[in-house]
PDB file of C-alpha atoms and ligand atoms in Angstrom:
ATOM      1  CA  MET A   1       5.257   5.698  -7.375  1.00  0.00           C
ATOM      2  CA  ASN A   2       1.886   7.361  -6.762  1.00  0.00           C
ATOM      3  CA  ILE A   3      -1.001   5.023  -7.607  1.00  0.00           C
ATOM      4  CA  ILE A   4      -4.800   5.125  -7.390  1.00  0.00           C
ATOM      5  CA  LEU A   5      -7.002   2.010  -7.277  1.00  0.00           C
ATOM      6  CA  LEU A   6     -10.372   2.853  -8.775  1.00  0.00           C
ATOM      7  CA  GLY A   7     -13.423   0.632  -9.003  1.00  0.00           C
ATOM      8  CA  PRO A   8     -16.977   0.034  -7.831  1.00  0.00           C
ATOM      9  CA  PRO A   9     -17.720  -1.268  -4.327  1.00  0.00           C
ATOM     10  CA  GLY A  10     -16.610  -4.887  -4.023  1.00  0.00           C
ATOM     11  CA  ALA A  11     -14.360  -4.742  -7.086  1.00  0.00           C
ATOM     12  CA  GLY A  12     -11.486  -6.051  -4.967  1.00  0.00           C
ATOM     13  CA  LYS A  13      -9.705  -2.744  -4.263  1.00  0.00           C
ATOM     14  CA  GLY A  14      -8.921  -3.597  -0.636  1.00  0.00           C
ATOM     15  CA  THR A  15      -7.860  -7.160  -1.472  1.00  0.00           C
ATOM     16  CA  GLN A  16      -5.491  -6.002  -4.216  1.00  0.00           C
ATOM     17  CA  ALA A  17      -4.278  -2.922  -2.318  1.00  0.00           C
ATOM     18  CA  LYS A  18      -2.818  -5.096   0.450  1.00  0.00           C
ATOM     19  CA  LYS A  19      -0.878  -7.144  -2.112  1.00  0.00           C
ATOM     20  CA  ILE A  20       0.330  -4.108  -4.093  1.00  0.00           C
ATOM     21  CA  ALA A  21       1.380  -2.258  -0.923  1.00  0.00           C
ATOM     22  CA  ALA A  22       3.409  -5.280   0.224  1.00  0.00           C
ATOM     23  CA  LYS A  23       5.066  -5.890  -3.168  1.00  0.00           C
ATOM     24  CA  TYR A  24       6.000  -2.258  -3.870  1.00  0.00           C
ATOM     25  CA  SER A  25       6.479  -1.125  -0.221  1.00  0.00           C
ATOM     26  CA  LEU A  26       3.860   1.603  -0.484  1.00  0.00           C
ATOM     27  CA  PRO A  27       1.613   2.941   2.296  1.00  0.00           C
ATOM     28  CA  HIS A  28      -1.970   1.747   1.652  1.00  0.00           C
ATOM     29  CA  ILE A  29      -4.348   4.671   2.180  1.00  0.00           C
ATOM     30  CA  SER A  30      -7.991   3.569   2.297  1.00  0.00           C
ATOM     31  CA  THR A  31     -10.450   6.379   2.993  1.00  0.00           C
ATOM     32  CA  GLY A  32     -13.101   3.764   3.877  1.00  0.00           C
ATOM     33  CA  ASP A  33     -10.785   2.270   6.541  1.00  0.00           C
ATOM     34  CA  MET A  34      -9.895   5.760   7.836  1.00  0.00           C
ATOM     35  CA  PHE A  35     -13.586   6.654   8.212  1.00  0.00           C
ATOM     36  CA  ARG A  36     -14.527   3.320   9.819  1.00  0.00           C
ATOM     37  CA  GLU A  37     -11.713   3.846  12.352  1.00  0.00           C
ATOM     38  CA  THR A  38     -13.019   7.320  13.225  1.00  0.00           C
ATOM     39  CA  ALA A  39     -16.595   5.963  13.365  1.00  0.00           C
ATOM     40  CA  ALA A  40     -15.505   3.248  15.805  1.00  0.00           C
ATOM     41  CA  SER A  41     -14.157   5.936  18.174  1.00  0.00           C
ATOM     42  CA  GLY A  42     -17.759   7.042  18.770  1.00  0.00           C
ATOM     43  CA  SER A  43     -16.845  10.750  18.462  1.00  0.00           C
ATOM     44  CA  GLU A  44     -19.322  13.283  17.024  1.00  0.00           C
ATOM     45  CA  LEU A  45     -17.417  13.259  13.722  1.00  0.00           C
ATOM     46  CA  GLY A  46     -17.413   9.460  13.837  1.00  0.00           C
ATOM     47  CA  LYS A  47     -21.206   9.373  14.225  1.00  0.00           C
ATOM     48  CA  GLN A  48     -21.617  11.689  11.241  1.00  0.00           C
ATOM     49  CA  LEU A  49     -19.299   9.549   9.099  1.00  0.00           C
ATOM     50  CA  GLN A  50     -21.136   6.359  10.101  1.00  0.00           C
ATOM     51  CA  SER A  51     -24.481   7.842   9.057  1.00  0.00           C
ATOM     52  CA  TYR A  52     -23.185   8.537   5.519  1.00  0.00           C
ATOM     53  CA  MET A  53     -21.548   5.118   5.204  1.00  0.00           C
ATOM     54  CA  SER A  54     -24.537   3.132   6.531  1.00  0.00           C
ATOM     55  CA  ALA A  55     -26.777   4.896   4.008  1.00  0.00           C
ATOM     56  CA  GLY A  56     -24.380   4.072   1.154  1.00  0.00           C
ATOM     57  CA  LYS A  57     -23.813   7.802   0.528  1.00  0.00           C
ATOM     58  CA  LEU A  58     -20.515   9.565  -0.023  1.00  0.00           C
ATOM     59  CA  VAL A  59     -18.939  11.548   2.799  1.00  0.00           C
ATOM     60  CA  PRO A  60     -18.889  15.275   1.785  1.00  0.00           C
ATOM     61  CA  ASP A  61     -15.912  16.287  -0.357  1.00  0.00           C
ATOM     62  CA  GLU A  62     -14.556  18.929   2.096  1.00  0.00           C
ATOM     63  CA  LEU A  63     -14.182  16.344   4.884  1.00  0.00           C
ATOM     64  CA  VAL A  64     -12.618  13.716   2.626  1.00  0.00           C
ATOM     65  CA  ILE A  65     -10.186  16.094   0.924  1.00  0.00           C
ATOM     66  CA  ALA A  66      -8.972  17.528   4.258  1.00  0.00           C
ATOM     67  CA  ALA A  67      -8.417  14.030   5.691  1.00  0.00           C
ATOM     68  CA  VAL A  68      -6.473  12.792   2.646  1.00  0.00           C
ATOM     69  CA  LYS A  69      -4.324  15.932   2.350  1.00  0.00           C
ATOM     70  CA  GLU A  70      -3.311  15.528   5.988  1.00  0.00           C
ATOM     71  CA  ARG A  71      -2.515  11.838   5.471  1.00  0.00           C
ATOM     72  CA  LEU A  72      -0.397  12.505   2.359  1.00  0.00           C
ATOM     73  CA  LEU A  73       1.792  14.915   4.329  1.00  0.00           C
ATOM     74  CA  LYS A  74       3.022  12.074   6.554  1.00  0.00           C
ATOM     75  CA  LYS A  75       6.625  10.934   6.065  1.00  0.00           C
ATOM     76  CA  ASP A  76       5.721   7.451   4.810  1.00  0.00           C
ATOM     77  CA  CYS A  77       4.161   8.992   1.669  1.00  0.00           C
ATOM     78  CA  ALA A  78       7.348  10.811   0.626  1.00  0.00           C
ATOM     79  CA  ALA A  79       8.456   8.078  -1.818  1.00  0.00           C
ATOM     80  CA  GLY A  80       4.988   7.139  -3.024  1.00  0.00           C
ATOM     81  CA  PHE A  81       1.551   5.946  -1.942  1.00  0.00           C
ATOM     82  CA  LEU A  82      -1.386   3.776  -2.942  1.00  0.00           C
ATOM     83  CA  LEU A  83      -4.840   5.364  -2.703  1.00  0.00           C
ATOM     84  CA  ASP A  84      -7.817   2.988  -2.315  1.00  0.00           C
ATOM     85  CA  GLY A  85     -11.297   4.552  -2.506  1.00  0.00           C
ATOM     86  CA  PHE A  86     -10.066   8.100  -3.132  1.00  0.00           C
ATOM     87  CA  PRO A  87     -10.760  10.126  -5.212  1.00  0.00           C
ATOM     88  CA  ARG A  88     -14.435   9.296  -5.735  1.00  0.00           C
ATOM     89  CA  THR A  89     -15.699  12.542  -7.276  1.00  0.00           C
ATOM     90  CA  LEU A  90     -14.334  15.019  -9.827  1.00  0.00           C
ATOM     91  CA  PRO A  91     -13.800  17.734  -7.160  1.00  0.00           C
ATOM     92  CA  GLN A  92     -11.785  15.218  -5.087  1.00  0.00           C
ATOM     93  CA  ALA A  93      -9.638  14.367  -8.144  1.00  0.00           C
ATOM     94  CA  ALA A  94      -9.037  18.050  -8.907  1.00  0.00           C
ATOM     95  CA  ALA A  95      -8.129  18.788  -5.265  1.00  0.00           C
ATOM     96  CA  LEU A  96      -5.700  15.851  -5.247  1.00  0.00           C
ATOM     97  CA  ASP A  97      -3.999  16.994  -8.471  1.00  0.00           C
ATOM     98  CA  LYS A  98      -3.665  20.514  -7.088  1.00  0.00           C
ATOM     99  CA  ALA A  99      -2.198  19.373  -3.758  1.00  0.00           C
ATOM    100  CA  LEU A 100       0.268  17.051  -5.526  1.00  0.00           C
ATOM    101  CA  ALA A 101       1.289  19.708  -8.063  1.00  0.00           C
ATOM    102  CA  GLU A 102       2.038  22.108  -5.191  1.00  0.00           C
ATOM    103  CA  ALA A 103       4.394  19.449  -3.797  1.00  0.00           C
ATOM    104  CA  GLY A 104       5.983  18.807  -7.239  1.00  0.00           C
ATOM    105  CA  LYS A 105       4.299  15.395  -7.531  1.00  0.00           C
ATOM    106  CA  LYS A 106       1.671  13.734  -9.710  1.00  0.00           C
ATOM    107  CA  ILE A 107      -0.381  10.567 -10.080  1.00  0.00           C
ATOM    108  CA  GLU A 108       1.531   8.080 -12.216  1.00  0.00           C
ATOM    109  CA  LYS A 109      -0.982   5.227 -12.590  1.00  0.00           C
ATOM    110  CA  VAL A 110      -4.714   4.758 -12.027  1.00  0.00           C
ATOM    111  CA  ILE A 111      -5.759   1.106 -12.019  1.00  0.00           C
ATOM    112  CA  SER A 112      -9.464   0.765 -12.789  1.00  0.00           C
ATOM    113  CA  LEU A 113     -10.961  -2.591 -11.753  1.00  0.00           C
ATOM    114  CA  THR A 114     -14.085  -3.662 -13.664  1.00  0.00           C
ATOM    115  CA  VAL A 115     -16.642  -6.117 -12.202  1.00  0.00           C
ATOM    116  CA  ASP A 116     -20.291  -6.911 -13.124  1.00  0.00           C
ATOM    117  CA  GLU A 117     -23.003  -5.605 -10.770  1.00  0.00           C
ATOM    118  CA  GLU A 118     -24.456  -9.058  -9.931  1.00  0.00           C
ATOM    119  CA  GLU A 119     -20.975 -10.339  -9.015  1.00  0.00           C
ATOM    120  CA  ILE A 120     -20.558  -7.292  -6.755  1.00  0.00           C
ATOM    121  CA  VAL A 121     -23.833  -7.982  -4.927  1.00  0.00           C
ATOM    122  CA  LYS A 122     -22.792 -11.626  -4.489  1.00  0.00           C
ATOM    123  CA  ARG A 123     -19.305 -10.748  -3.200  1.00  0.00           C
ATOM    124  CA  LEU A 124     -20.396  -8.031  -0.792  1.00  0.00           C
ATOM    125  CA  SER A 125     -23.438  -9.856   0.643  1.00  0.00           C
ATOM    126  CA  SER A 126     -21.158 -12.728   1.587  1.00  0.00           C
ATOM    127  CA  ARG A 127     -18.188 -10.621   2.784  1.00  0.00           C
ATOM    128  CA  ARG A 128     -17.203 -10.655   6.451  1.00  0.00           C
ATOM    129  CA  VAL A 129     -14.425  -8.477   7.919  1.00  0.00           C
ATOM    130  CA  CYS A 130     -12.303  -8.425  11.066  1.00  0.00           C
ATOM    131  CA  LEU A 131     -13.061  -5.389  13.226  1.00  0.00           C
ATOM    132  CA  SER A 132      -9.491  -5.288  14.555  1.00  0.00           C
ATOM    133  CA  CYS A 133      -7.118  -5.945  11.648  1.00  0.00           C
ATOM    134  CA  GLY A 134      -9.437  -5.559   8.624  1.00  0.00           C
ATOM    135  CA  ALA A 135      -8.799  -9.102   7.289  1.00  0.00           C
ATOM    136  CA  THR A 136     -11.490 -10.047   4.772  1.00  0.00           C
ATOM    137  CA  TYR A 137     -13.450 -13.315   4.722  1.00  0.00           C
ATOM    138  CA  ASN A 138     -16.165 -14.653   2.462  1.00  0.00           C
ATOM    139  CA  LEU A 139     -19.112 -16.992   3.110  1.00  0.00           C
ATOM    140  CA  ALA A 140     -18.409 -18.416  -0.351  1.00  0.00           C
ATOM    141  CA  GLY A 141     -15.579 -20.515   1.050  1.00  0.00           C
ATOM    142  CA  GLN A 142     -12.950 -18.440   2.795  1.00  0.00           C
ATOM    143  CA  MET A 143     -14.175 -18.257   6.409  1.00  0.00           C
ATOM    144  CA  PRO A 144     -12.153 -18.133   9.653  1.00  0.00           C
ATOM    145  CA  ALA A 145     -11.397 -21.512  11.235  1.00  0.00           C
ATOM    146  CA  LYS A 146     -13.437 -20.517  14.322  1.00  0.00           C
ATOM    147  CA  GLU A 147     -16.763 -18.813  13.522  1.00  0.00           C
ATOM    148  CA  GLY A 148     -16.717 -15.070  14.216  1.00  0.00           C
ATOM    149  CA  VAL A 149     -13.021 -15.046  15.240  1.00  0.00           C
ATOM    150  CA  CYS A 150     -10.235 -13.713  13.002  1.00  0.00           C
ATOM    151  CA  ASP A 151      -7.545 -16.279  12.084  1.00  0.00           C
ATOM    152  CA  THR A 152      -4.872 -13.555  12.041  1.00  0.00           C
ATOM    153  CA  CYS A 153      -5.491 -11.537  15.217  1.00  0.00           C
ATOM    154  CA  SER A 154      -8.399 -13.276  17.063  1.00  0.00           C
ATOM    155  CA  GLY A 155     -10.457 -10.086  16.554  1.00  0.00           C
ATOM    156  CA  LYS A 156     -14.235 -10.132  16.048  1.00  0.00           C
ATOM    157  CA  VAL A 157     -15.369 -10.967  12.495  1.00  0.00           C
ATOM    158  CA  ILE A 158     -18.543  -9.114  11.464  1.00  0.00           C
ATOM    159  CA  GLN A 159     -20.675  -8.098   8.466  1.00  0.00           C
ATOM    160  CA  ARG A 160     -20.211  -4.411   7.521  1.00  0.00           C
ATOM    161  CA  ALA A 161     -23.325  -2.279   8.084  1.00  0.00           C
ATOM    162  CA  ASP A 162     -23.296  -1.267   4.393  1.00  0.00           C
ATOM    163  CA  ASP A 163     -22.979  -4.836   3.056  1.00  0.00           C
ATOM    164  CA  ASN A 164     -26.710  -5.588   2.702  1.00  0.00           C
ATOM    165  CA  GLU A 165     -28.318  -5.793  -0.754  1.00  0.00           C
ATOM    166  CA  ASN A 166     -30.237  -2.465  -0.593  1.00  0.00           C
ATOM    167  CA  THR A 167     -27.214  -0.473   0.502  1.00  0.00           C
ATOM    168  CA  ILE A 168     -24.925  -2.292  -1.953  1.00  0.00           C
ATOM    169  CA  ARG A 169     -27.226  -1.270  -4.845  1.00  0.00           C
ATOM    170  CA  LYS A 170     -27.337   2.307  -3.509  1.00  0.00           C
ATOM    171  CA  ARG A 171     -23.496   2.350  -3.382  1.00  0.00           C
ATOM    172  CA  MET A 172     -23.418   1.071  -6.968  1.00  0.00           C
ATOM    173  CA  SER A 173     -25.708   3.857  -8.167  1.00  0.00           C
ATOM    174  CA  VAL A 174     -23.592   6.442  -6.320  1.00  0.00           C
ATOM    175  CA  TYR A 175     -20.538   4.931  -8.040  1.00  0.00           C
ATOM    176  CA  ARG A 176     -22.149   5.183 -11.487  1.00  0.00           C
ATOM    177  CA  GLU A 177     -23.259   8.797 -10.958  1.00  0.00           C
ATOM    178  CA  GLN A 178     -20.393  10.332  -9.018  1.00  0.00           C
ATOM    179  CA  THR A 179     -17.297   8.157  -9.401  1.00  0.00           C
ATOM    180  CA  SER A 180     -17.418   6.673 -12.913  1.00  0.00           C
ATOM    181  CA  PRO A 181     -16.752  10.121 -14.538  1.00  0.00           C
ATOM    182  CA  LEU A 182     -13.224   9.718 -13.134  1.00  0.00           C
ATOM    183  CA  ILE A 183     -12.574   7.044 -15.761  1.00  0.00           C
ATOM    184  CA  LYS A 184     -12.752   9.701 -18.482  1.00  0.00           C
ATOM    185  CA  TYR A 185     -10.820  12.198 -16.333  1.00  0.00           C
ATOM    186  CA  TYR A 186      -7.869   9.818 -15.907  1.00  0.00           C
ATOM    187  CA  THR A 187      -8.116   8.491 -19.472  1.00  0.00           C
ATOM    188  CA  ASP A 188      -7.755  12.099 -20.672  1.00  0.00           C
ATOM    189  CA  ASN A 189      -4.757  12.445 -18.325  1.00  0.00           C
ATOM    190  CA  ARG A 190      -3.269   9.275 -19.948  1.00  0.00           C
ATOM    191  CA  VAL A 191      -2.700   7.454 -16.673  1.00  0.00           C
ATOM    192  CA  LEU A 192      -5.644   5.021 -16.631  1.00  0.00           C
ATOM    193  CA  ARG A 193      -5.117   1.246 -17.000  1.00  0.00           C
ATOM    194  CA  GLU A 194      -8.196  -0.999 -16.977  1.00  0.00           C
ATOM    195  CA  VAL A 195      -7.969  -4.449 -15.346  1.00  0.00           C
ATOM    196  CA  ASN A 196     -10.636  -7.173 -15.431  1.00  0.00           C
ATOM    197  CA  GLY A 197     -11.608  -7.645 -11.772  1.00  0.00           C
ATOM    198  CA  MET A 198     -13.720 -10.728 -12.563  1.00  0.00           C
ATOM    199  CA  LEU A 199     -10.614 -12.948 -12.729  1.00  0.00           C
ATOM    200  CA  SER A 200      -9.177 -14.778  -9.706  1.00  0.00           C
ATOM    201  CA  VAL A 201      -7.394 -12.699  -7.036  1.00  0.00           C
ATOM    202  CA  GLU A 202      -3.970 -13.926  -8.242  1.00  0.00           C
ATOM    203  CA  GLU A 203      -4.762 -13.289 -11.923  1.00  0.00           C
ATOM    204  CA  VAL A 204      -6.019  -9.769 -11.147  1.00  0.00           C
ATOM    205  CA  PHE A 205      -2.865  -9.085  -9.138  1.00  0.00           C
ATOM    206  CA  LYS A 206      -0.631 -10.262 -12.000  1.00  0.00           C
ATOM    207  CA  LYS A 207      -2.412  -7.944 -14.437  1.00  0.00           C
ATOM    208  CA  ILE A 208      -2.185  -5.017 -12.014  1.00  0.00           C
ATOM    209  CA  CYS A 209       1.580  -5.554 -11.632  1.00  0.00           C
ATOM    210  CA  GLU A 210       1.945  -5.611 -15.431  1.00  0.00           C
ATOM    211  CA  ALA A 211      -0.045  -2.365 -15.640  1.00  0.00           C
ATOM    212  CA  ILE A 212       2.063  -0.715 -12.924  1.00  0.00           C
ATOM    213  CA  GLN A 213       5.341  -1.737 -14.531  1.00  0.00           C
ATOM    214  CA  GLY A 214       4.210  -1.232 -18.153  1.00  0.00           C
TER     215      GLY A 214
HETATM  216  P1  AP5 B   1     -14.938   1.773   1.109  1.00  0.00           P
HETATM  217  O1  AP5 B   1     -14.525   1.078   2.321  1.00  0.00           O
HETATM  218  O2  AP5 B   1     -13.892   2.366   0.219  1.00  0.00           O
HETATM  219  O3  AP5 B   1     -15.910   0.792   0.320  1.00  0.00           O
HETATM  220  P2  AP5 B   1     -16.121   0.479  -1.226  1.00  0.00           P
HETATM  221  O4  AP5 B   1     -15.451   1.348  -2.228  1.00  0.00           O
HETATM  222  O5  AP5 B   1     -17.591   0.362  -1.333  1.00  0.00           O
HETATM  223  O6  AP5 B   1     -15.322  -0.805  -1.420  1.00  0.00           O
HETATM  224  P3  AP5 B   1     -15.366  -2.088  -0.561  1.00  0.00           P
HETATM  225  O7  AP5 B   1     -14.447  -1.986   0.600  1.00  0.00           O
HETATM  226  O8  AP5 B   1     -16.783  -2.475  -0.266  1.00  0.00           O
HETATM  227  O9  AP5 B   1     -14.856  -3.152  -1.629  1.00  0.00           O
HETATM  228  P4  AP5 B   1     -13.423  -3.406  -2.250  1.00  0.00           P
HETATM  229  O10 AP5 B   1     -13.390  -2.937  -3.664  1.00  0.00           O
HETATM  230  O11 AP5 B   1     -12.323  -2.941  -1.343  1.00  0.00           O
HETATM  231  O12 AP5 B   1     -13.481  -4.993  -2.298  1.00  0.00           O
HETATM  232  P5  AP5 B   1     -12.802  -6.099  -1.358  1.00  0.00           P
HETATM  233  O13 AP5 B   1     -11.360  -6.236  -1.720  1.00  0.00           O
HETATM  234  O14 AP5 B   1     -13.144  -5.941   0.068  1.00  0.00           O
HETATM  235  O15 AP5 B   1     -15.953   2.985   1.455  1.00  0.00           O
HETATM  236  C1  AP5 B   1     -17.017   2.793   2.350  1.00  0.00           C
HETATM  237  C2  AP5 B   1     -17.782   4.097   2.501  1.00  0.00           C
HETATM  238  O16 AP5 B   1     -16.910   5.119   3.034  1.00  0.00           O
HETATM  239  C3  AP5 B   1     -18.352   4.698   1.219  1.00  0.00           C
HETATM  240  O17 AP5 B   1     -19.599   4.121   0.848  1.00  0.00           O
HETATM  241  C4  AP5 B   1     -18.484   6.172   1.630  1.00  0.00           C
HETATM  242  O18 AP5 B   1     -19.590   6.365   2.469  1.00  0.00           O
HETATM  243  C5  AP5 B   1     -17.224   6.390   2.465  1.00  0.00           C
HETATM  244  N1  AP5 B   1     -16.085   6.837   1.643  1.00  0.00           N
HETATM  245  C6  AP5 B   1     -14.911   6.192   1.469  1.00  0.00           C
HETATM  246  N2  AP5 B   1     -14.104   6.880   0.656  1.00  0.00           N
HETATM  247  C7  AP5 B   1     -14.784   8.003   0.300  1.00  0.00           C
HETATM  248  C8  AP5 B   1     -14.486   9.105  -0.554  1.00  0.00           C
HETATM  249  N3  AP5 B   1     -13.304   9.212  -1.217  1.00  0.00           N
HETATM  250  N4  AP5 B   1     -15.422  10.084  -0.695  1.00  0.00           N
HETATM  251  C9  AP5 B   1     -16.599  10.014  -0.041  1.00  0.00           C
HETATM  252  N5  AP5 B   1     -16.953   8.992   0.764  1.00  0.00           N
HETATM  253  C10 AP5 B   1     -16.051   7.990   0.931  1.00  0.00           C
HETATM  254  O19 AP5 B   1     -13.555  -7.402  -1.946  1.00  0.00           O
HETATM  255  C11 AP5 B   1     -14.933  -7.576  -1.740  1.00  0.00           C
HETATM  256  C12 AP5 B   1     -15.225  -9.086  -1.525  1.00  0.00           C
HETATM  257  O20 AP5 B   1     -14.927  -9.779  -2.731  1.00  0.00           O
HETATM  258  C13 AP5 B   1     -14.377  -9.734  -0.432  1.00  0.00           C
HETATM  259  O21 AP5 B   1     -15.139 -10.682   0.256  1.00  0.00           O
HETATM  260  C14 AP5 B   1     -13.236 -10.404  -1.199  1.00  0.00           C
HETATM  261  O22 AP5 B   1     -12.757 -11.555  -0.532  1.00  0.00           O
HETATM  262  C15 AP5 B   1     -13.924 -10.771  -2.505  1.00  0.00           C
HETATM  263  N6  AP5 B   1     -13.026 -10.706  -3.666  1.00  0.00           N
HETATM  264  C16 AP5 B   1     -12.073  -9.767  -3.923  1.00  0.00           C
HETATM  265  N7  AP5 B   1     -11.468 -10.009  -5.094  1.00  0.00           N
HETATM  266  C17 AP5 B   1     -12.078 -11.123  -5.606  1.00  0.00           C
HETATM  267  C18 AP5 B   1     -11.893 -11.864  -6.815  1.00  0.00           C
HETATM  268  N8  AP5 B   1     -10.962 -11.507  -7.727  1.00  0.00           N
HETATM  269  N9  AP5 B   1     -12.706 -12.924  -7.019  1.00  0.00           N
HETATM  270  C19 AP5 B   1     -13.645 -13.290  -6.106  1.00  0.00           C
HETATM  271  N10 AP5 B   1     -13.849 -12.642  -4.932  1.00  0.00           N
HETATM  272  C20 AP5 B   1     -13.069 -11.564  -4.691  1.00  0.00           C
END
């Protein structure tokens, strides 16, 4: 099963991806997580990636496509994978289709999460994440028991550099201009399923599972 989770920043892709990956035993491939990991290494490439992310801009297609192609060649992707945050542009989608076709594979489902812009700003401004394990918290009620310390791994819990209102709105406009054309692309390919991301986490998950199995 080869699945893509599509949606604006803060739509709940990461939250749902963890649940889908666990239920269907799929590797969860998040380009955002991959780039933040490289950025944390402090390498030259990492510094470049961080500058795009902090500005709310997309990382150039050539870099993203090369990184994902390499990741998809790993053994754990042989029986399927879940892509979160990739593709984000039409050239990325075309490159993915080409690479999969060469391997005799294709995308079976694209789950598109829809969420209102004001809800996105609210969610992302109050999001906190663990630097070590990526666990997600929210000032709106779901915070670690000890301030700044992850419940799961005792790692440091921080606010992402791109989770301030200005950058969130910039990310939204990048999504509208560069990523939303993928909705038509995958609708034309007859693999798109839209899910209302405004519902509770459990309700969204239930609808995603129905879409995957339907
Ligand atoms: P990335 O890390 O992919 O960020 P994003 O797409 O902006 O998405 P987020 O991680 O912010 O949100 P999410 O949808 O995962 O929501 P979450 O589940 O955390 O990318 C970061 C950057 O990397 C990009 O800006 C770009 O620079 C670069 N990049 C990455 N991929 C790239 C690509 N392919 N090409 C070029 N550049 C690329 O949820 C958000 C919050 O809401 C959380 O607090 C959560 O608890 C809460 N929440 C989730 N679901 C619900 C719900 N149902 N109800 C209420 N609250 C909820």
